[in-house]
CSV table of C-alpha atoms and ligand atoms in Angstrom, one decimal:
chain,number,residue,atom,x,y,z
A,259,MET,CA,0.2,-0.1,-0.1
A,260,LYS,CA,1.3,3.3,-0.9
A,261,LYS,CA,0.7,6.5,1.3
A,262,ILE,CA,-0.1,9.8,-0.7
A,263,SER,CA,-0.2,13.5,0.2
A,264,ILE,CA,-2.2,15.4,-1.5
A,265,LEU,CA,-1.5,19.4,-1.6
A,266,GLY,CA,-4.2,21.1,-3.6
A,267,SER,CA,-6.5,18.3,-3.2
A,268,THR,CA,-9.6,20.6,-4.0
A,269,GLY,CA,-8.3,21.2,-7.3
A,270,SER,CA,-8.7,19.8,-10.8
A,271,ILE,CA,-5.8,17.6,-10.3
A,272,GLY,CA,-6.2,17.1,-6.6
A,273,THR,CA,-9.8,15.7,-7.0
A,274,GLN,CA,-8.6,13.4,-10.0
A,275,ALA,CA,-6.3,11.7,-7.9
A,276,LEU,CA,-8.6,11.2,-5.4
A,277,ASP,CA,-10.8,9.2,-7.7
A,278,ILE,CA,-8.2,7.2,-8.4
A,279,CYS,CA,-7.5,6.8,-4.6
A,280,ALA,CA,-11.1,6.0,-4.1
A,281,ARG,CA,-10.8,3.5,-7.4
A,282,HIS,CA,-8.1,1.6,-5.5
A,283,PRO,CA,-8.4,1.9,-1.6
A,284,GLU,CA,-6.4,-0.9,-1.0
A,285,GLU,CA,-3.5,0.5,-3.1
A,286,TYR,CA,-3.8,4.2,-1.4
A,287,ARG,CA,-3.7,5.6,1.9
A,288,VAL,CA,-4.0,9.5,2.1
A,289,THR,CA,-2.3,10.6,4.7
A,290,ALA,CA,-2.6,14.4,4.1
A,291,LEU,CA,-4.8,17.0,2.2
A,292,THR,CA,-4.6,20.8,1.7
A,293,ALA,CA,-6.7,23.1,0.0
A,294,LYS,CA,-6.4,27.1,-0.1
A,295,SER,CA,-9.9,28.3,0.9
A,296,SER,CA,-12.3,25.5,-0.4
A,297,ARG,CA,-13.7,24.7,3.2
A,298,GLU,CA,-16.9,22.8,2.5
A,299,LYS,CA,-15.2,20.7,-0.1
A,300,LEU,CA,-12.0,19.6,1.9
A,301,PHE,CA,-14.5,19.0,4.5
A,302,ASP,CA,-16.1,16.2,2.4
A,303,GLN,CA,-12.8,14.6,1.3
A,304,VAL,CA,-11.5,14.6,5.0
A,305,ARG,CA,-14.9,12.8,5.7
A,306,ARG,CA,-14.5,10.4,3.0
A,307,PHE,CA,-10.5,9.4,3.1
A,308,ARG,CA,-9.9,10.0,6.7
A,309,PRO,CA,-6.0,11.6,6.6
A,310,GLU,CA,-4.0,11.8,9.5
A,311,MET,CA,-3.7,15.9,8.7
A,312,ALA,CA,-5.6,18.2,6.8
A,313,GLY,CA,-4.7,22.0,6.4
A,314,LEU,CA,-6.2,25.1,5.2
A,315,LEU,CA,-3.7,28.2,3.6
A,316,ASP,CA,-6.8,30.6,4.3
A,317,GLY,CA,-6.7,29.0,7.8
A,318,ILE,CA,-9.3,27.6,9.8
A,319,ARG,CA,-10.0,28.3,13.9
A,320,PRO,CA,-10.7,24.8,15.9
A,321,GLU,CA,-14.0,26.1,16.9
A,322,GLU,CA,-14.9,25.5,12.7
A,323,ILE,CA,-14.0,22.2,12.5
A,324,PRO,CA,-16.5,19.8,12.1
A,325,GLU,CA,-17.3,17.8,15.3
A,326,ASP,CA,-16.7,14.6,13.2
A,327,LEU,CA,-13.4,15.7,11.7
A,328,ARG,CA,-11.7,16.4,14.7
A,329,PHE,CA,-9.7,13.2,14.4
A,330,CYS,CA,-7.4,14.6,12.5
A,331,ARG,CA,-4.7,17.3,13.3
A,332,TRP,CA,-5.9,20.7,11.3
A,333,LEU,CA,-2.9,23.2,10.3
A,334,SER,CA,-3.3,26.7,9.1
A,335,GLY,CA,-1.3,28.9,6.8
A,336,LYS,CA,2.2,27.8,5.6
A,337,GLU,CA,2.4,25.7,8.3
A,338,ALA,CA,-0.2,23.3,6.8
A,339,LEU,CA,1.8,22.8,3.6
A,340,ARG,CA,5.0,22.1,5.3
A,341,ALA,CA,3.4,19.5,7.1
A,342,ALA,CA,1.6,18.0,4.4
A,343,ALA,CA,4.8,17.8,2.3
A,344,ALA,CA,7.1,16.8,4.9
A,345,GLU,CA,5.8,15.4,8.0
A,346,THR,CA,3.5,12.8,7.4
A,347,GLU,CA,4.0,9.3,6.8
A,348,ALA,CA,3.8,9.8,2.9
A,349,ASP,CA,5.7,8.0,0.6
A,350,GLN,CA,4.5,10.3,-2.1
A,351,VAL,CA,3.6,13.8,-2.5
A,352,LEU,CA,1.4,15.2,-4.9
A,353,VAL,CA,2.1,18.9,-5.5
A,354,SER,CA,-1.1,20.2,-7.3
A,355,ILE,CA,-1.2,23.6,-6.4
A,356,VAL,CA,-1.1,26.3,-8.4
A,357,GLY,CA,1.7,29.1,-8.5
A,358,ILE,CA,5.3,29.5,-6.8
A,359,ALA,CA,4.3,28.3,-3.5
A,360,GLY,CA,4.7,24.7,-5.1
A,361,LEU,CA,8.5,25.3,-5.5
A,362,GLN,CA,8.9,25.8,-1.2
A,363,SER,CA,6.7,22.2,-1.1
A,364,VAL,CA,8.8,20.3,-3.5
A,365,LEU,CA,11.9,21.6,-1.6
A,366,ASP,CA,10.2,20.1,1.4
A,367,ALA,CA,9.0,17.0,0.2
A,368,LEU,CA,12.4,16.0,-1.3
A,369,GLU,CA,14.1,17.1,1.8
A,370,ALA,CA,12.2,15.0,4.0
A,371,GLY,CA,13.1,11.9,1.5
A,372,ARG,CA,9.5,11.8,-0.2
A,373,GLN,CA,8.9,10.9,-4.1
A,374,VAL,CA,7.4,13.8,-5.7
A,375,LEU,CA,4.7,13.5,-8.2
A,376,LEU,CA,4.4,16.6,-9.8
A,377,ALA,CA,1.4,18.5,-11.3
A,378,ASN,CA,2.6,22.0,-10.1
A,379,LYS,CA,4.5,23.6,-13.2
A,380,GLU,CA,5.9,26.7,-11.1
A,381,ALA,CA,8.6,24.7,-9.4
A,382,LEU,CA,10.3,23.6,-12.0
A,383,VAL,CA,9.4,26.9,-14.1
A,384,THR,CA,11.3,29.0,-11.2
A,385,GLY,CA,13.4,26.7,-9.4
A,386,GLY,CA,13.9,23.8,-12.2
A,387,HIS,CA,18.1,23.6,-11.2
A,388,LEU,CA,17.3,23.6,-7.3
A,389,VAL,CA,14.8,21.0,-7.7
A,390,MET,CA,16.7,18.9,-9.9
A,391,ASP,CA,19.9,19.1,-7.9
A,392,LEU,CA,17.9,18.0,-4.6
A,393,ALA,CA,15.9,15.3,-6.1
A,394,ARG,CA,19.3,13.4,-7.7
A,395,ARG,CA,20.9,13.8,-4.2
A,396,LYS,CA,18.1,12.7,-2.0
A,397,GLY,CA,17.9,9.8,-5.2
A,398,LYS,CA,14.3,10.5,-5.6
A,399,PRO,CA,13.7,11.3,-9.3
A,400,ILE,CA,10.3,14.0,-10.0
A,401,LEU,CA,7.4,11.6,-11.3
A,402,PRO,CA,6.0,14.4,-13.9
A,403,VAL,CA,2.1,14.6,-14.1
A,404,ASP,CA,1.6,17.1,-16.8
A,405,SER,CA,0.3,15.3,-19.5
A,406,GLU,CA,2.7,16.1,-22.1
A,407,HIS,CA,6.1,15.3,-19.3
A,408,SER,CA,4.2,11.9,-18.1
A,409,ALA,CA,4.3,11.1,-22.6
A,410,ILE,CA,7.6,11.8,-22.6
A,411,PHE,CA,8.4,10.0,-19.6
A,412,GLN,CA,6.2,7.1,-20.9
A,413,CYS,CA,8.1,7.4,-23.9
A,414,LEU,CA,11.4,7.3,-22.4
A,415,GLN,CA,10.2,3.7,-20.5
A,416,GLY,CA,12.8,1.0,-22.3
A,417,ALA,CA,15.1,3.3,-23.8
A,418,GLY,CA,17.6,1.9,-21.8
A,419,PRO,CA,21.3,4.1,-22.4
A,420,ASN,CA,20.2,5.6,-25.6
A,421,ARG,CA,20.0,9.5,-25.5
A,422,LEU,CA,17.0,11.1,-26.7
A,423,ARG,CA,17.8,13.2,-30.1
A,424,ARG,CA,14.7,15.5,-30.0
A,425,ILE,CA,11.2,16.4,-27.9
A,426,LEU,CA,7.9,17.0,-29.7
A,427,LEU,CA,6.0,18.7,-27.4
A,428,THR,CA,2.6,18.7,-28.5
A,429,ALA,CA,0.0,21.2,-28.1
A,430,SER,CA,-3.9,21.8,-29.0
A,431,GLY,CA,-3.0,25.0,-30.1
A,432,GLY,CA,-6.0,26.2,-27.6
A,433,PRO,CA,-9.3,28.0,-28.6
A,434,PHE,CA,-7.9,30.6,-30.6
A,435,ARG,CA,-5.5,28.3,-32.7
A,436,THR,CA,-7.7,29.5,-35.9
A,437,TRP,CA,-8.1,33.1,-34.8
A,438,SER,CA,-6.2,36.5,-36.4
A,439,ARG,CA,-3.8,38.3,-34.2
A,440,GLU,CA,-6.5,40.9,-33.7
A,441,GLU,CA,-9.1,38.7,-32.6
A,442,ILE,CA,-6.9,37.1,-29.8
A,443,HIS,CA,-5.8,40.4,-28.6
A,444,ARG,CA,-9.2,41.4,-28.2
A,445,ALA,CA,-10.7,37.8,-26.8
A,446,THR,CA,-13.3,37.8,-23.6
A,447,ARG,CA,-12.5,36.3,-20.7
A,448,GLU,CA,-15.4,33.5,-21.7
A,449,GLN,CA,-13.8,32.8,-25.4
A,450,ALA,CA,-10.4,32.1,-23.6
A,451,LEU,CA,-12.1,29.7,-20.9
A,452,ARG,CA,-13.5,27.4,-23.4
A,453,HIS,CA,-10.7,24.8,-24.2
A,454,PRO,CA,-11.4,22.8,-27.1
A,455,ASN,CA,-10.1,19.4,-25.2
A,456,TRP,CA,-9.0,19.9,-22.1
A,457,SER,CA,-11.1,20.4,-18.7
A,458,MET,CA,-8.6,22.1,-16.3
A,459,GLY,CA,-8.3,25.1,-13.9
A,460,ALA,CA,-8.9,29.0,-14.5
A,461,LYS,CA,-5.2,29.6,-14.7
A,462,ILE,CA,-3.9,27.1,-16.8
A,463,THR,CA,-6.9,27.4,-19.5
A,464,ILE,CA,-5.9,30.9,-19.8
A,465,ASP,CA,-1.9,30.1,-20.3
A,466,SER,CA,-3.0,27.3,-22.8
A,467,ALA,CA,-5.2,30.0,-25.0
A,468,SER,CA,-2.1,32.5,-24.7
A,469,MET,CA,0.2,29.4,-25.2
A,470,PHE,CA,2.5,30.7,-22.3
A,471,ASN,CA,1.2,26.9,-20.8
A,472,LYS,CA,3.5,25.7,-23.8
A,473,GLY,CA,6.1,27.8,-22.6
A,474,LEU,CA,6.2,26.6,-19.5
A,475,GLU,CA,6.1,23.3,-20.7
A,476,ILE,CA,9.4,23.6,-22.8
A,477,MET,CA,11.0,24.9,-19.5
A,478,GLU,CA,9.7,22.1,-17.3
A,479,ALA,CA,11.0,19.6,-20.0
A,480,ARG,CA,14.1,21.2,-20.2
A,481,TRP,CA,14.6,20.6,-16.7
A,482,LEU,CA,13.1,17.2,-16.2
A,483,PHE,CA,14.8,15.4,-18.9
A,484,ASP,CA,17.6,17.9,-19.2
A,485,THR,CA,17.1,18.5,-22.7
A,486,PRO,CA,18.4,21.9,-24.2
A,487,ALA,CA,15.6,23.9,-25.2
A,488,ASP,CA,16.6,23.6,-28.8
A,489,GLN,CA,16.0,20.1,-28.7
A,490,ILE,CA,12.4,20.8,-27.8
A,491,GLN,CA,10.1,21.5,-30.5
A,492,VAL,CA,6.5,22.3,-30.4
A,493,LEU,CA,4.1,20.7,-32.0
A,494,VAL,CA,0.2,21.8,-32.5
A,495,HIS,CA,-1.8,18.6,-32.7
A,496,PRO,CA,-5.6,20.1,-32.2
A,497,GLU,CA,-7.0,16.7,-31.4
A,498,SER,CA,-4.9,16.0,-28.3
A,499,ILE,CA,-4.3,12.7,-28.8
A,500,ILE,CA,-0.7,12.2,-28.8
A,501,HIS,CA,0.2,13.6,-25.9
A,502,SER,CA,3.8,14.1,-26.8
A,503,ALA,CA,7.1,11.9,-28.5
A,504,VAL,CA,10.5,11.6,-28.4
A,505,VAL,CA,13.0,11.4,-31.4
A,506,PHE,CA,16.1,9.0,-31.1
A,507,GLU,CA,19.3,8.8,-32.7
A,508,ASP,CA,18.4,6.2,-35.6
A,509,GLY,CA,15.1,8.4,-36.5
A,510,ALA,CA,12.6,6.3,-34.4
A,511,VAL,CA,9.5,8.6,-33.0
A,512,ILE,CA,8.3,7.0,-30.1
A,513,ALA,CA,4.9,8.5,-29.0
A,514,GLN,CA,2.2,8.2,-26.3
A,515,LEU,CA,-1.4,8.2,-27.4
A,516,GLY,CA,-4.6,8.4,-25.1
A,517,VAL,CA,-7.8,10.2,-24.9
A,518,PRO,CA,-7.6,14.0,-23.1
A,519,ASP,CA,-8.1,12.8,-19.5
A,520,MET,CA,-5.6,13.9,-16.4
A,521,ARG,CA,-6.4,10.7,-14.9
A,522,VAL,CA,-4.2,8.7,-17.1
A,523,PRO,CA,-0.8,11.0,-16.4
A,524,ILE,CA,-1.9,11.5,-12.5
A,525,GLY,CA,-2.4,7.5,-12.1
A,526,TYR,CA,0.9,6.8,-13.8
A,527,ALA,CA,2.6,8.6,-11.6
A,528,MET,CA,0.9,7.4,-8.8
A,529,SER,CA,1.2,3.8,-9.8
A,530,TYR,CA,4.8,4.0,-11.5
A,531,PRO,CA,6.1,1.8,-12.4
A,532,ARG,CA,3.1,-0.3,-13.1
A,533,ARG,CA,0.2,0.8,-14.4
A,534,GLU,CA,-3.7,0.4,-13.2
A,535,SER,CA,-7.1,0.9,-14.0
A,536,THR,CA,-8.4,4.6,-14.2
A,537,GLY,CA,-11.6,4.5,-15.3
A,538,VAL,CA,-10.3,5.9,-19.1
A,539,GLU,CA,-10.7,3.8,-22.0
A,540,ALA,CA,-8.0,4.0,-25.0
A,541,PRO,CA,-8.9,5.8,-28.1
A,542,ASP,CA,-10.9,4.8,-30.6
A,543,LEU,CA,-8.4,5.4,-33.6
A,544,THR,CA,-10.7,3.9,-36.4
A,545,LYS,CA,-13.2,6.4,-35.0
A,546,LEU,CA,-11.0,9.3,-35.0
A,547,GLY,CA,-9.9,8.5,-38.3
A,548,LYS,CA,-6.9,10.8,-39.0
A,549,LEU,CA,-4.8,13.0,-36.5
A,550,THR,CA,-3.3,16.3,-37.5
A,551,PHE,CA,-0.6,18.6,-37.2
A,552,GLU,CA,1.1,21.8,-38.0
A,553,ALA,CA,3.7,24.1,-37.0
A,554,PRO,CA,3.1,26.9,-33.9
A,555,ASP,CA,2.3,30.3,-35.4
A,556,GLU,CA,4.9,32.5,-33.1
A,557,GLU,CA,3.6,35.6,-34.8
A,558,LYS,CA,0.1,35.1,-33.6
A,559,PHE,CA,1.5,33.7,-30.0
A,560,PRO,CA,4.6,35.5,-29.1
A,561,SER,CA,4.4,33.5,-25.4
A,562,LEU,CA,6.8,30.6,-27.2
A,563,ARG,CA,9.4,33.4,-28.2
A,564,LEU,CA,9.0,34.6,-24.7
A,565,ALA,CA,9.6,31.5,-23.3
A,566,ARG,CA,12.7,30.8,-25.4
A,567,GLU,CA,14.1,34.3,-24.5
A,568,ALA,CA,13.8,33.7,-21.1
A,569,LEU,CA,15.6,30.2,-21.3
A,570,ALA,CA,18.2,31.5,-23.4
A,571,ALA,CA,18.8,34.4,-20.7
A,572,GLY,CA,19.2,32.0,-17.6
A,573,GLY,CA,19.1,33.3,-14.5
A,574,ALA,CA,15.6,34.1,-12.9
A,575,ALA,CA,14.5,35.3,-16.6
A,576,CYS,CA,12.2,32.0,-16.3
A,577,THR,CA,10.7,33.4,-13.1
A,578,VAL,CA,10.2,36.9,-13.9
A,579,LEU,CA,8.4,35.8,-17.3
A,580,ASN,CA,6.2,32.8,-15.0
A,581,GLY,CA,5.5,36.0,-11.9
A,582,ALA,CA,4.3,39.0,-14.6
A,583,ASN,CA,2.1,36.1,-16.7
A,584,GLU,CA,0.4,34.9,-13.3
A,585,GLU,CA,-0.2,38.6,-12.6
A,586,ALA,CA,-1.5,39.5,-15.8
A,587,VAL,CA,-3.8,36.3,-16.1
A,588,ALA,CA,-5.4,37.3,-12.8
A,589,ALA,CA,-6.0,41.1,-13.7
A,590,PHE,CA,-7.1,39.7,-17.3
A,591,LEU,CA,-9.7,37.2,-15.2
A,592,ARG,CA,-11.0,40.2,-13.3
A,593,GLY,CA,-11.8,42.0,-16.8
A,594,GLU,CA,-9.0,44.9,-16.1
A,595,ILE,CA,-7.0,44.0,-18.9
A,596,SER,CA,-7.2,42.7,-23.0
A,597,PHE,CA,-5.9,39.3,-23.3
A,598,GLY,CA,-3.0,41.1,-25.7
A,599,GLU,CA,-2.3,43.2,-23.0
A,600,ILE,CA,-1.1,39.7,-20.7
A,601,TYR,CA,1.9,39.3,-23.9
A,602,THR,CA,2.7,43.4,-23.1
A,603,ARG,CA,3.1,42.7,-19.9
A,604,VAL,CA,4.9,39.7,-19.5
A,605,GLU,CA,7.4,41.1,-22.6
A,606,ARG,CA,7.7,44.6,-20.5
A,607,ALA,CA,8.9,42.7,-17.0
A,608,LEU,CA,11.3,40.4,-19.0
A,609,GLU,CA,12.8,43.4,-20.5
A,610,LYS,CA,13.4,45.2,-17.4
A,611,LEU,CA,14.1,42.3,-15.0
A,612,GLY,CA,15.4,39.7,-17.5
A,613,GLY,CA,18.6,39.9,-16.0
A,614,LEU,CA,18.2,39.0,-12.5
A,615,PRO,CA,20.3,36.1,-10.8
A,616,ALA,CA,18.7,33.0,-9.4
A,617,ARG,CA,21.5,31.8,-7.5
A,618,ASP,CA,19.5,30.8,-4.4
A,619,PHE,CA,16.0,30.7,-3.2
A,620,GLY,CA,16.3,34.4,-1.9
A,621,ASP,CA,16.9,35.6,-5.4
A,622,ILE,CA,13.9,33.9,-7.0
A,623,PHE,CA,11.7,35.1,-4.4
A,624,GLU,CA,12.8,38.5,-5.1
A,625,ALA,CA,12.4,38.1,-8.7
A,626,ASP,CA,8.8,36.6,-8.8
A,627,ARG,CA,7.8,39.7,-6.4
A,628,ARG,CA,9.4,42.1,-8.9
A,629,ALA,CA,7.8,40.6,-11.6
A,630,ARG,CA,4.8,40.5,-10.4
A,631,GLU,CA,4.6,44.2,-10.0
A,632,VAL,CA,5.2,44.8,-13.6
A,633,GLY,CA,2.3,42.0,-14.5
A,634,LYS,CA,0.0,44.0,-12.1
A,635,GLY,CA,0.8,47.0,-14.1
A,636,THR,CA,1.9,49.0,-11.1
B,2133,NAD,P1,-6.6,24.4,-9.4
B,2133,NAD,O1,-7.0,26.0,-9.4
B,2133,NAD,O2,-8.0,23.2,-10.0
B,2133,NAD,O3,-6.3,23.5,-7.9
B,2133,NAD,C1,-5.2,24.7,-7.5
B,2133,NAD,C2,-5.3,24.0,-5.6
B,2133,NAD,O4,-4.6,24.3,-5.4
B,2133,NAD,C3,-6.6,23.8,-5.0
B,2133,NAD,O5,-6.9,23.0,-4.2
B,2133,NAD,C4,-6.2,24.9,-4.4
B,2133,NAD,O6,-7.2,25.2,-3.1
B,2133,NAD,C5,-5.0,25.2,-4.0
B,2133,NAD,N1,-4.3,26.0,-3.9
B,2133,NAD,C6,-4.2,27.3,-4.7
B,2133,NAD,N2,-3.6,28.3,-4.6
B,2133,NAD,C7,-2.9,27.9,-3.6
B,2133,NAD,C8,-1.5,28.4,-2.6
B,2133,NAD,N3,-1.3,29.8,-3.2
B,2133,NAD,N4,-1.3,27.8,-2.1
B,2133,NAD,C9,-1.8,26.3,-1.6
B,2133,NAD,N5,-2.5,25.9,-2.4
B,2133,NAD,C10,-3.3,26.6,-3.4
B,2133,NAD,O7,-5.7,24.0,-10.6
B,2133,NAD,P2,-5.2,22.8,-11.1
B,2133,NAD,O8,-5.8,22.8,-12.2
B,2133,NAD,O9,-5.4,21.6,-10.4
B,2133,NAD,O10,-3.8,22.9,-11.5
B,2133,NAD,C11,-2.7,22.5,-10.1
B,2133,NAD,C12,-1.4,23.0,-11.0
B,2133,NAD,O11,-1.4,21.7,-12.0
B,2133,NAD,C13,-0.7,24.1,-11.5
B,2133,NAD,O12,0.4,24.4,-11.6
B,2133,NAD,C14,-1.3,23.4,-13.0
B,2133,NAD,O13,-0.3,24.2,-13.9
B,2133,NAD,C15,-0.8,21.9,-13.1
B,2133,NAD,N6,-1.8,21.3,-14.0
B,2133,NAD,C16,-2.6,21.1,-14.3
B,2133,NAD,C17,-3.2,20.6,-15.0
B,2133,NAD,C18,-4.7,20.0,-15.1
B,2133,NAD,O14,-5.1,19.4,-15.9
B,2133,NAD,N7,-5.5,21.1,-14.4
B,2133,NAD,C19,-2.5,19.9,-16.5
B,2133,NAD,C20,-1.2,20.1,-16.1
B,2133,NAD,C21,-0.6,20.7,-15.2
B,2134,MG,MG1,0.6,20.0,-20.1
């Protein structure tokens, strides 16, 4: 039996991970659950999965804990995240919170010798070198949950000593794939939130529409698979059936296929190296008939160019891109700025702060803080 702690259990990834736990009660015991503010949902989960520990980032007072849920240890604020990552008896820690808070949680979990199942992108985007270095030292490789990275990881099983020559990182192209540049710049919140294939949290759905998500994924892949950015090719594949592929020296391409359902990559990270049922059926290829591919349009989606520039700049440039984007997306979701302004603010942040260093944790947080100011437009 594996013991698993889930950070961000009320979110899109967290709830799907719990679906898998519920499907295999003999395989998984849940040791900790945390959320930011969704109390009622967290209460239901604690009632059902009975963890040792639960916590709310926004805090909870003892008298607010329902009588029947006082069997478990309740914590508030950052202390809750820290304990869920490092203190319970978990073998595995699923980091499925959003934002740069994920970096500290990943480092805490690794430091405590836990296996990290990583959905949170920001940890690798902002502190990839720190995370990969600590994971190596602790002998606990990161297991990717992001569907593309899970696909690449799956394609590499059985690769033996063969190095991959190139990664084909697939992208659906999002809801604006066929729109003009001007239409994209004027897009509304509702239009941007309508992803053609995947159902996900709001922040990542907007990032899929802007293609900043793919930019962040190039950074993730760079660290997870120790592959230079120029060997990571973005391939637009609107059907989202091929979740990514790797190219070997001999010209062979190995791809992973599946319907777009996050339970497959989440389940694979949880049960690795085994596979177990997830409730997801394999795609019916005869019904699909054909799969299509195209090159990304970097004129229409400057996010890809900005991501490559940030990677090339090194230091804290990727942190700057991420922080400015996160704030610009929040401003867009509040209806304060146009969709096009997201690109403008990120570009401005990189021009202004792209040269900041990332020697340690302190540097990263400082770069993040300053980038957020630009992202907020202040
Ligand atoms: P979500 O918004 O649906 O859920 C986020 C969860 O984290 C919630 O439980 C929330 O309470 C908690 N949370 C939010 N902010 C927090 C903070 N500052 N500190 C601690 N907890 C916080 O998000 P999601 O879509 O599940 O995505 C989670 C992470 O996984 C993101 O980094 C995202 O990029 C990545 N990811 C998601 C998907 C997907 O399909 N949803 C796919 C690939 C990668
Ligand atoms: Mg992805």
